[in-house]
């Protein structure tokens, strides 16, 4: 028998805490499925309408504030179909008299040249006269004018846009927090900003329930959810940051419901990114989203300014791009992509028809009812019985 030393005996009494012991499981779109219940309804009886930040929507779709996705033309067409486009105030539309020329150059540039071109293109200063012109063009196209800027630019452009006819201002950053610390400048105070802005102020992006609750307390009219899920975004690879969208949406939805219970104010949740097919839109709503912001699926539209390409908002960074240019192709009109008729079987066309059919099959007549359907952990749902499809 070996006698243990005092040090050995002390070590045996220690409890070691490893971070991996407390890692919680998180879920993305491919990890879950929606379970049918006892009721079904007619697809024609599904009501997708809502008022979002004072703007009436017939379909719960926002077009991402990306230069390859939104200009005045697409904003007008999406408004006709019932959705809302968000214009990037720090993009080429506010830097160039004729943005089509630089958009064409970006779309046609060689892969090994495009990031230098992007960095160069976005060095041109933002012009207030162009912002005014774009707001007027969006209204002339029959759409409400929703615009987005990073927190650093929001203080400058927020009041200006409100004065010149913007209907909604989105303060959008890679990760939004209720309290930003900085030593070299005075950060934007969201509570102060929402108080003096005469139009609704939405805020994004977050994946954290506590942060979302605090943003609502500070006056956010809507909260955007998603860090890194977009097809053109490389934040997760470059920075190692992100939470899978089903978990992120569900967590922030819990904060939204708690905030409503405490204050009586309902703050809509926008699922931003990661959705390519109708089933993913349905899962995002079931996880708790009120509205869905999509980029690359709409960049495939004939009306999109990107000419079959898309790139992330952070791609123009000259030092650390968190986005890349991707080829999405041009597959048809915006109406076909959203409302059909679909010519393909992968769910990437007639997105709203698929959402409506999913809701009908699950007995959900409204977005709020869809948020109450059962969701199950189902990692095999995409492969079960599909061997012949995978072999094609």
mmCIF file with all atom_site columns, C-alpha atoms in Angstrom, residues 50-218:
data_model
loop_
_atom_site.group_PDB
_atom_site.id
_atom_site.type_symbol
_atom_site.label_atom_id
_atom_site.label_alt_id
_atom_site.label_comp_id
_atom_site.label_asym_id
_atom_site.label_entity_id
_atom_site.label_seq_id
_atom_site.pdbx_PDB_ins_code
_atom_site.Cartn_x
_atom_site.Cartn_y
_atom_site.Cartn_z
_atom_site.occupancy
_atom_site.B_iso_or_equiv
_atom_site.pdbx_formal_charge
_atom_site.auth_seq_id
_atom_site.auth_comp_id
_atom_site.auth_asym_id
_atom_site.auth_atom_id
_atom_site.pdbx_PDB_model_num
ATOM 1   C CA . UNK A 1 50  ? -48.124 43.590 -39.532 1.00 0.00 ? 50  UNK A CA 1
ATOM 2   C CA . UNK A 1 51  ? -47.073 47.104 -38.633 1.00 0.00 ? 51  UNK A CA 1
ATOM 3   C CA . UNK A 1 52  ? -43.316 47.279 -38.193 1.00 0.00 ? 52  UNK A CA 1
ATOM 4   C CA . UNK A 1 53  ? -41.907 50.448 -36.594 1.00 0.00 ? 53  UNK A CA 1
ATOM 5   C CA . UNK A 1 54  ? -44.906 52.378 -37.902 1.00 0.00 ? 54  UNK A CA 1
ATOM 6   C CA . UNK A 1 55  ? -44.613 50.909 -41.424 1.00 0.00 ? 55  UNK A CA 1
ATOM 7   C CA . UNK A 1 56  ? -47.296 48.563 -42.743 1.00 0.00 ? 56  UNK A CA 1
ATOM 8   C CA . UNK A 1 57  ? -45.906 45.322 -44.193 1.00 0.00 ? 57  UNK A CA 1
ATOM 9   C CA . UNK A 1 58  ? -47.863 42.785 -46.226 1.00 0.00 ? 58  UNK A CA 1
ATOM 10  C CA . UNK A 1 59  ? -45.003 40.282 -46.008 1.00 0.00 ? 59  UNK A CA 1
ATOM 11  C CA . UNK A 1 60  ? -42.455 40.019 -43.160 1.00 0.00 ? 60  UNK A CA 1
ATOM 12  C CA . UNK A 1 61  ? -39.438 40.714 -45.371 1.00 0.00 ? 61  UNK A CA 1
ATOM 13  C CA . UNK A 1 62  ? -36.691 43.332 -45.094 1.00 0.00 ? 62  UNK A CA 1
ATOM 14  C CA . UNK A 1 63  ? -33.954 43.626 -47.705 1.00 0.00 ? 63  UNK A CA 1
ATOM 15  C CA . UNK A 1 64  ? -30.512 43.846 -46.097 1.00 0.00 ? 64  UNK A CA 1
ATOM 16  C CA . UNK A 1 65  ? -28.669 47.154 -46.072 1.00 0.00 ? 65  UNK A CA 1
ATOM 17  C CA . UNK A 1 66  ? -26.079 45.882 -48.540 1.00 0.00 ? 66  UNK A CA 1
ATOM 18  C CA . UNK A 1 67  ? -24.906 47.692 -51.650 1.00 0.00 ? 67  UNK A CA 1
ATOM 19  C CA . UNK A 1 68  ? -25.433 44.659 -53.880 1.00 0.00 ? 68  UNK A CA 1
ATOM 20  C CA . UNK A 1 69  ? -29.009 44.302 -52.651 1.00 0.00 ? 69  UNK A CA 1
ATOM 21  C CA . UNK A 1 70  ? -30.674 47.692 -52.133 1.00 0.00 ? 70  UNK A CA 1
ATOM 22  C CA . UNK A 1 71  ? -31.058 50.767 -54.261 1.00 0.00 ? 71  UNK A CA 1
ATOM 23  C CA . UNK A 1 72  ? -34.110 52.911 -55.014 1.00 0.00 ? 72  UNK A CA 1
ATOM 24  C CA . UNK A 1 73  ? -35.287 50.584 -57.781 1.00 0.00 ? 73  UNK A CA 1
ATOM 25  C CA . UNK A 1 74  ? -35.293 47.466 -55.623 1.00 0.00 ? 74  UNK A CA 1
ATOM 26  C CA . UNK A 1 75  ? -36.818 49.414 -52.718 1.00 0.00 ? 75  UNK A CA 1
ATOM 27  C CA . UNK A 1 76  ? -39.738 50.384 -54.908 1.00 0.00 ? 76  UNK A CA 1
ATOM 28  C CA . UNK A 1 77  ? -40.270 46.866 -56.219 1.00 0.00 ? 77  UNK A CA 1
ATOM 29  C CA . UNK A 1 78  ? -40.078 45.308 -52.757 1.00 0.00 ? 78  UNK A CA 1
ATOM 30  C CA . UNK A 1 79  ? -42.554 47.854 -51.439 1.00 0.00 ? 79  UNK A CA 1
ATOM 31  C CA . UNK A 1 80  ? -44.945 46.880 -54.244 1.00 0.00 ? 80  UNK A CA 1
ATOM 32  C CA . UNK A 1 81  ? -44.677 43.275 -53.080 1.00 0.00 ? 81  UNK A CA 1
ATOM 33  C CA . UNK A 1 82  ? -45.303 44.254 -49.463 1.00 0.00 ? 82  UNK A CA 1
ATOM 34  C CA . UNK A 1 83  ? -41.825 44.342 -47.907 1.00 0.00 ? 83  UNK A CA 1
ATOM 35  C CA . UNK A 1 84  ? -39.287 46.995 -46.946 1.00 0.00 ? 84  UNK A CA 1
ATOM 36  C CA . UNK A 1 85  ? -35.747 47.665 -48.175 1.00 0.00 ? 85  UNK A CA 1
ATOM 37  C CA . UNK A 1 86  ? -33.053 49.218 -45.977 1.00 0.00 ? 86  UNK A CA 1
ATOM 38  C CA . UNK A 1 87  ? -30.489 51.479 -47.651 1.00 0.00 ? 87  UNK A CA 1
ATOM 39  C CA . UNK A 1 88  ? -26.860 51.472 -46.483 1.00 0.00 ? 88  UNK A CA 1
ATOM 40  C CA . UNK A 1 89  ? -26.008 55.123 -45.758 1.00 0.00 ? 89  UNK A CA 1
ATOM 41  C CA . UNK A 1 90  ? -22.287 54.341 -45.770 1.00 0.00 ? 90  UNK A CA 1
ATOM 42  C CA . UNK A 1 91  ? -22.350 52.563 -49.108 1.00 0.00 ? 91  UNK A CA 1
ATOM 43  C CA . UNK A 1 92  ? -21.840 53.581 -52.706 1.00 0.00 ? 92  UNK A CA 1
ATOM 44  C CA . UNK A 1 93  ? -25.317 55.103 -53.041 1.00 0.00 ? 93  UNK A CA 1
ATOM 45  C CA . UNK A 1 94  ? -24.219 57.947 -50.750 1.00 0.00 ? 94  UNK A CA 1
ATOM 46  C CA . UNK A 1 95  ? -20.710 58.282 -52.212 1.00 0.00 ? 95  UNK A CA 1
ATOM 47  C CA . UNK A 1 96  ? -21.182 58.314 -55.997 1.00 0.00 ? 96  UNK A CA 1
ATOM 48  C CA . UNK A 1 97  ? -23.377 60.349 -58.329 1.00 0.00 ? 97  UNK A CA 1
ATOM 49  C CA . UNK A 1 98  ? -23.561 57.276 -60.563 1.00 0.00 ? 98  UNK A CA 1
ATOM 50  C CA . UNK A 1 99  ? -23.165 54.217 -58.312 1.00 0.00 ? 99  UNK A CA 1
ATOM 51  C CA . UNK A 1 100 ? -23.857 51.838 -61.208 1.00 0.00 ? 100 UNK A CA 1
ATOM 52  C CA . UNK A 1 101 ? -20.367 52.400 -62.590 1.00 0.00 ? 101 UNK A CA 1
ATOM 53  C CA . UNK A 1 102 ? -18.547 51.380 -59.408 1.00 0.00 ? 102 UNK A CA 1
ATOM 54  C CA . UNK A 1 103 ? -21.011 48.537 -58.805 1.00 0.00 ? 103 UNK A CA 1
ATOM 55  C CA . UNK A 1 104 ? -20.222 47.167 -62.241 1.00 0.00 ? 104 UNK A CA 1
ATOM 56  C CA . UNK A 1 105 ? -16.482 47.373 -61.530 1.00 0.00 ? 105 UNK A CA 1
ATOM 57  C CA . UNK A 1 106 ? -16.875 45.526 -58.226 1.00 0.00 ? 106 UNK A CA 1
ATOM 58  C CA . UNK A 1 107 ? -19.024 42.839 -59.829 1.00 0.00 ? 107 UNK A CA 1
ATOM 59  C CA . UNK A 1 108 ? -16.571 42.222 -62.663 1.00 0.00 ? 108 UNK A CA 1
ATOM 60  C CA . UNK A 1 109 ? -13.282 42.495 -60.733 1.00 0.00 ? 109 UNK A CA 1
ATOM 61  C CA . UNK A 1 110 ? -11.018 39.469 -60.486 1.00 0.00 ? 110 UNK A CA 1
ATOM 62  C CA . UNK A 1 111 ? -11.080 37.598 -57.182 1.00 0.00 ? 111 UNK A CA 1
ATOM 63  C CA . UNK A 1 112 ? -7.519  38.627 -56.326 1.00 0.00 ? 112 UNK A CA 1
ATOM 64  C CA . UNK A 1 113 ? -8.293  42.303 -56.979 1.00 0.00 ? 113 UNK A CA 1
ATOM 65  C CA . UNK A 1 114 ? -11.744 42.792 -55.516 1.00 0.00 ? 114 UNK A CA 1
ATOM 66  C CA . UNK A 1 115 ? -10.798 43.552 -51.895 1.00 0.00 ? 115 UNK A CA 1
ATOM 67  C CA . UNK A 1 116 ? -8.370  46.286 -52.912 1.00 0.00 ? 116 UNK A CA 1
ATOM 68  C CA . UNK A 1 117 ? -11.080 47.710 -55.170 1.00 0.00 ? 117 UNK A CA 1
ATOM 69  C CA . UNK A 1 118 ? -13.642 47.598 -52.368 1.00 0.00 ? 118 UNK A CA 1
ATOM 70  C CA . UNK A 1 119 ? -11.287 49.381 -49.968 1.00 0.00 ? 119 UNK A CA 1
ATOM 71  C CA . UNK A 1 120 ? -10.626 52.053 -52.594 1.00 0.00 ? 120 UNK A CA 1
ATOM 72  C CA . UNK A 1 121 ? -14.288 52.457 -53.554 1.00 0.00 ? 121 UNK A CA 1
ATOM 73  C CA . UNK A 1 122 ? -15.424 53.114 -50.000 1.00 0.00 ? 122 UNK A CA 1
ATOM 74  C CA . UNK A 1 123 ? -12.782 55.751 -49.288 1.00 0.00 ? 123 UNK A CA 1
ATOM 75  C CA . UNK A 1 124 ? -14.758 58.376 -51.203 1.00 0.00 ? 124 UNK A CA 1
ATOM 76  C CA . UNK A 1 125 ? -16.551 60.662 -48.712 1.00 0.00 ? 125 UNK A CA 1
ATOM 77  C CA . UNK A 1 126 ? -20.253 60.329 -47.916 1.00 0.00 ? 126 UNK A CA 1
ATOM 78  C CA . UNK A 1 127 ? -22.246 63.259 -49.293 1.00 0.00 ? 127 UNK A CA 1
ATOM 79  C CA . UNK A 1 128 ? -25.374 64.613 -47.676 1.00 0.00 ? 128 UNK A CA 1
ATOM 80  C CA . UNK A 1 129 ? -26.763 65.797 -51.013 1.00 0.00 ? 129 UNK A CA 1
ATOM 81  C CA . UNK A 1 130 ? -26.637 62.218 -52.284 1.00 0.00 ? 130 UNK A CA 1
ATOM 82  C CA . UNK A 1 131 ? -28.390 60.956 -49.160 1.00 0.00 ? 131 UNK A CA 1
ATOM 83  C CA . UNK A 1 132 ? -31.157 63.466 -49.821 1.00 0.00 ? 132 UNK A CA 1
ATOM 84  C CA . UNK A 1 133 ? -31.358 62.389 -53.465 1.00 0.00 ? 133 UNK A CA 1
ATOM 85  C CA . UNK A 1 134 ? -31.614 58.690 -52.548 1.00 0.00 ? 134 UNK A CA 1
ATOM 86  C CA . UNK A 1 135 ? -34.340 59.345 -49.968 1.00 0.00 ? 135 UNK A CA 1
ATOM 87  C CA . UNK A 1 136 ? -36.313 61.263 -52.584 1.00 0.00 ? 136 UNK A CA 1
ATOM 88  C CA . UNK A 1 137 ? -35.788 58.489 -55.151 1.00 0.00 ? 137 UNK A CA 1
ATOM 89  C CA . UNK A 1 138 ? -36.996 55.812 -52.737 1.00 0.00 ? 138 UNK A CA 1
ATOM 90  C CA . UNK A 1 139 ? -40.140 57.788 -51.958 1.00 0.00 ? 139 UNK A CA 1
ATOM 91  C CA . UNK A 1 140 ? -40.668 58.474 -55.660 1.00 0.00 ? 140 UNK A CA 1
ATOM 92  C CA . UNK A 1 141 ? -40.500 54.710 -56.249 1.00 0.00 ? 141 UNK A CA 1
ATOM 93  C CA . UNK A 1 142 ? -43.433 54.287 -53.877 1.00 0.00 ? 142 UNK A CA 1
ATOM 94  C CA . UNK A 1 143 ? -41.527 52.954 -50.876 1.00 0.00 ? 143 UNK A CA 1
ATOM 95  C CA . UNK A 1 144 ? -40.937 54.010 -47.307 1.00 0.00 ? 144 UNK A CA 1
ATOM 96  C CA . UNK A 1 145 ? -37.348 55.124 -46.708 1.00 0.00 ? 145 UNK A CA 1
ATOM 97  C CA . UNK A 1 146 ? -35.524 52.950 -44.180 1.00 0.00 ? 146 UNK A CA 1
ATOM 98  C CA . UNK A 1 147 ? -31.817 53.667 -43.785 1.00 0.00 ? 147 UNK A CA 1
ATOM 99  C CA . UNK A 1 148 ? -28.943 52.139 -41.816 1.00 0.00 ? 148 UNK A CA 1
ATOM 100 C CA . UNK A 1 149 ? -25.654 53.425 -40.431 1.00 0.00 ? 149 UNK A CA 1
ATOM 101 C CA . UNK A 1 150 ? -23.053 52.263 -37.941 1.00 0.00 ? 150 UNK A CA 1
ATOM 102 C CA . UNK A 1 151 ? -23.091 53.830 -34.453 1.00 0.00 ? 151 UNK A CA 1
ATOM 103 C CA . UNK A 1 152 ? -20.160 56.075 -35.332 1.00 0.00 ? 152 UNK A CA 1
ATOM 104 C CA . UNK A 1 153 ? -22.080 57.591 -38.245 1.00 0.00 ? 153 UNK A CA 1
ATOM 105 C CA . UNK A 1 154 ? -25.533 57.573 -36.646 1.00 0.00 ? 154 UNK A CA 1
ATOM 106 C CA . UNK A 1 155 ? -25.017 60.729 -34.607 1.00 0.00 ? 155 UNK A CA 1
ATOM 107 C CA . UNK A 1 156 ? -24.166 62.658 -37.797 1.00 0.00 ? 156 UNK A CA 1
ATOM 108 C CA . UNK A 1 157 ? -26.698 61.190 -40.205 1.00 0.00 ? 157 UNK A CA 1
ATOM 109 C CA . UNK A 1 158 ? -29.638 60.311 -37.951 1.00 0.00 ? 158 UNK A CA 1
ATOM 110 C CA . UNK A 1 159 ? -31.112 63.797 -37.470 1.00 0.00 ? 159 UNK A CA 1
ATOM 111 C CA . UNK A 1 160 ? -30.241 64.710 -41.071 1.00 0.00 ? 160 UNK A CA 1
ATOM 112 C CA . UNK A 1 161 ? -32.119 61.713 -42.469 1.00 0.00 ? 161 UNK A CA 1
ATOM 113 C CA . UNK A 1 162 ? -35.114 62.341 -40.226 1.00 0.00 ? 162 UNK A CA 1
ATOM 114 C CA . UNK A 1 163 ? -35.226 65.950 -41.384 1.00 0.00 ? 163 UNK A CA 1
ATOM 115 C CA . UNK A 1 164 ? -35.074 64.892 -45.032 1.00 0.00 ? 164 UNK A CA 1
ATOM 116 C CA . UNK A 1 165 ? -37.837 62.315 -44.995 1.00 0.00 ? 165 UNK A CA 1
ATOM 117 C CA . UNK A 1 166 ? -36.474 59.005 -43.687 1.00 0.00 ? 166 UNK A CA 1
ATOM 118 C CA . UNK A 1 167 ? -39.172 56.849 -42.109 1.00 0.00 ? 167 UNK A CA 1
ATOM 119 C CA . UNK A 1 168 ? -36.948 54.485 -40.091 1.00 0.00 ? 168 UNK A CA 1
ATOM 120 C CA . UNK A 1 169 ? -33.334 54.658 -38.923 1.00 0.00 ? 169 UNK A CA 1
ATOM 121 C CA . UNK A 1 170 ? -31.377 51.474 -38.168 1.00 0.00 ? 170 UNK A CA 1
ATOM 122 C CA . UNK A 1 171 ? -28.257 51.720 -36.023 1.00 0.00 ? 171 UNK A CA 1
ATOM 123 C CA . UNK A 1 172 ? -26.456 48.584 -37.123 1.00 0.00 ? 172 UNK A CA 1
ATOM 124 C CA . UNK A 1 173 ? -23.117 47.220 -36.023 1.00 0.00 ? 173 UNK A CA 1
ATOM 125 C CA . UNK A 1 174 ? -21.341 43.893 -35.913 1.00 0.00 ? 174 UNK A CA 1
ATOM 126 C CA . UNK A 1 175 ? -22.288 43.430 -32.249 1.00 0.00 ? 175 UNK A CA 1
ATOM 127 C CA . UNK A 1 176 ? -24.669 45.860 -30.546 1.00 0.00 ? 176 UNK A CA 1
ATOM 128 C CA . UNK A 1 177 ? -24.428 46.353 -26.807 1.00 0.00 ? 177 UNK A CA 1
ATOM 129 C CA . UNK A 1 178 ? -26.259 48.516 -24.339 1.00 0.00 ? 178 UNK A CA 1
ATOM 130 C CA . UNK A 1 179 ? -22.969 49.991 -23.100 1.00 0.00 ? 179 UNK A CA 1
ATOM 131 C CA . UNK A 1 180 ? -19.952 50.578 -25.336 1.00 0.00 ? 180 UNK A CA 1
ATOM 132 C CA . UNK A 1 181 ? -16.654 51.529 -23.715 1.00 0.00 ? 181 UNK A CA 1
ATOM 133 C CA . UNK A 1 182 ? -14.080 53.610 -25.546 1.00 0.00 ? 182 UNK A CA 1
ATOM 134 C CA . UNK A 1 183 ? -11.143 55.765 -24.479 1.00 0.00 ? 183 UNK A CA 1
ATOM 135 C CA . UNK A 1 184 ? -10.523 57.780 -27.655 1.00 0.00 ? 184 UNK A CA 1
ATOM 136 C CA . UNK A 1 185 ? -14.048 59.051 -28.401 1.00 0.00 ? 185 UNK A CA 1
ATOM 137 C CA . UNK A 1 186 ? -17.492 59.597 -26.933 1.00 0.00 ? 186 UNK A CA 1
ATOM 138 C CA . UNK A 1 187 ? -19.644 56.575 -27.873 1.00 0.00 ? 187 UNK A CA 1
ATOM 139 C CA . UNK A 1 188 ? -23.196 56.963 -29.111 1.00 0.00 ? 188 UNK A CA 1
ATOM 140 C CA . UNK A 1 189 ? -25.728 56.965 -26.277 1.00 0.00 ? 189 UNK A CA 1
ATOM 141 C CA . UNK A 1 190 ? -28.646 54.949 -27.603 1.00 0.00 ? 190 UNK A CA 1
ATOM 142 C CA . UNK A 1 191 ? -31.050 56.203 -24.931 1.00 0.00 ? 191 UNK A CA 1
ATOM 143 C CA . UNK A 1 192 ? -30.230 59.808 -25.825 1.00 0.00 ? 192 UNK A CA 1
ATOM 144 C CA . UNK A 1 193 ? -30.313 59.101 -29.560 1.00 0.00 ? 193 UNK A CA 1
ATOM 145 C CA . UNK A 1 194 ? -33.749 57.459 -29.508 1.00 0.00 ? 194 UNK A CA 1
ATOM 146 C CA . UNK A 1 195 ? -35.056 60.262 -27.311 1.00 0.00 ? 195 UNK A CA 1
ATOM 147 C CA . UNK A 1 196 ? -34.207 63.103 -29.699 1.00 0.00 ? 196 UNK A CA 1
ATOM 148 C CA . UNK A 1 197 ? -34.819 61.239 -32.978 1.00 0.00 ? 197 UNK A CA 1
ATOM 149 C CA . UNK A 1 198 ? -38.303 62.079 -34.337 1.00 0.00 ? 198 UNK A CA 1
ATOM 150 C CA . UNK A 1 199 ? -38.554 58.756 -36.220 1.00 0.00 ? 199 UNK A CA 1
ATOM 151 C CA . UNK A 1 200 ? -38.318 55.161 -34.948 1.00 0.00 ? 200 UNK A CA 1
ATOM 152 C CA . UNK A 1 201 ? -34.799 53.865 -34.274 1.00 0.00 ? 201 UNK A CA 1
ATOM 153 C CA . UNK A 1 202 ? -34.109 50.154 -34.680 1.00 0.00 ? 202 UNK A CA 1
ATOM 154 C CA . UNK A 1 203 ? -30.904 48.586 -33.363 1.00 0.00 ? 203 UNK A CA 1
ATOM 155 C CA . UNK A 1 204 ? -28.789 45.584 -34.323 1.00 0.00 ? 204 UNK A CA 1
ATOM 156 C CA . UNK A 1 205 ? -27.192 43.198 -34.136 1.00 0.00 ? 205 UNK A CA 1
ATOM 157 C CA . UNK A 1 206 ? -27.181 41.030 -31.039 1.00 0.00 ? 206 UNK A CA 1
ATOM 158 C CA . UNK A 1 207 ? -27.569 37.402 -29.996 1.00 0.00 ? 207 UNK A CA 1
ATOM 159 C CA . UNK A 1 208 ? -27.819 38.022 -26.257 1.00 0.00 ? 208 UNK A CA 1
ATOM 160 C CA . UNK A 1 209 ? -31.058 38.239 -24.269 1.00 0.00 ? 209 UNK A CA 1
ATOM 161 C CA . UNK A 1 210 ? -29.751 40.639 -21.615 1.00 0.00 ? 210 UNK A CA 1
ATOM 162 C CA . UNK A 1 211 ? -28.254 42.948 -24.211 1.00 0.00 ? 211 UNK A CA 1
ATOM 163 C CA . UNK A 1 212 ? -31.497 42.892 -26.196 1.00 0.00 ? 212 UNK A CA 1
ATOM 164 C CA . UNK A 1 213 ? -33.556 43.712 -23.096 1.00 0.00 ? 213 UNK A CA 1
ATOM 165 C CA . UNK A 1 214 ? -31.280 46.659 -22.318 1.00 0.00 ? 214 UNK A CA 1
ATOM 166 C CA . UNK A 1 215 ? -31.540 47.930 -25.911 1.00 0.00 ? 215 UNK A CA 1
ATOM 167 C CA . UNK A 1 216 ? -35.332 47.819 -25.593 1.00 0.00 ? 216 UNK A CA 1
ATOM 168 C CA . UNK A 1 217 ? -35.115 49.739 -22.318 1.00 0.00 ? 217 UNK A CA 1
ATOM 169 C CA . UNK A 1 218 ? -33.101 52.408 -24.113 1.00 0.00 ? 218 UNK A CA 1
#
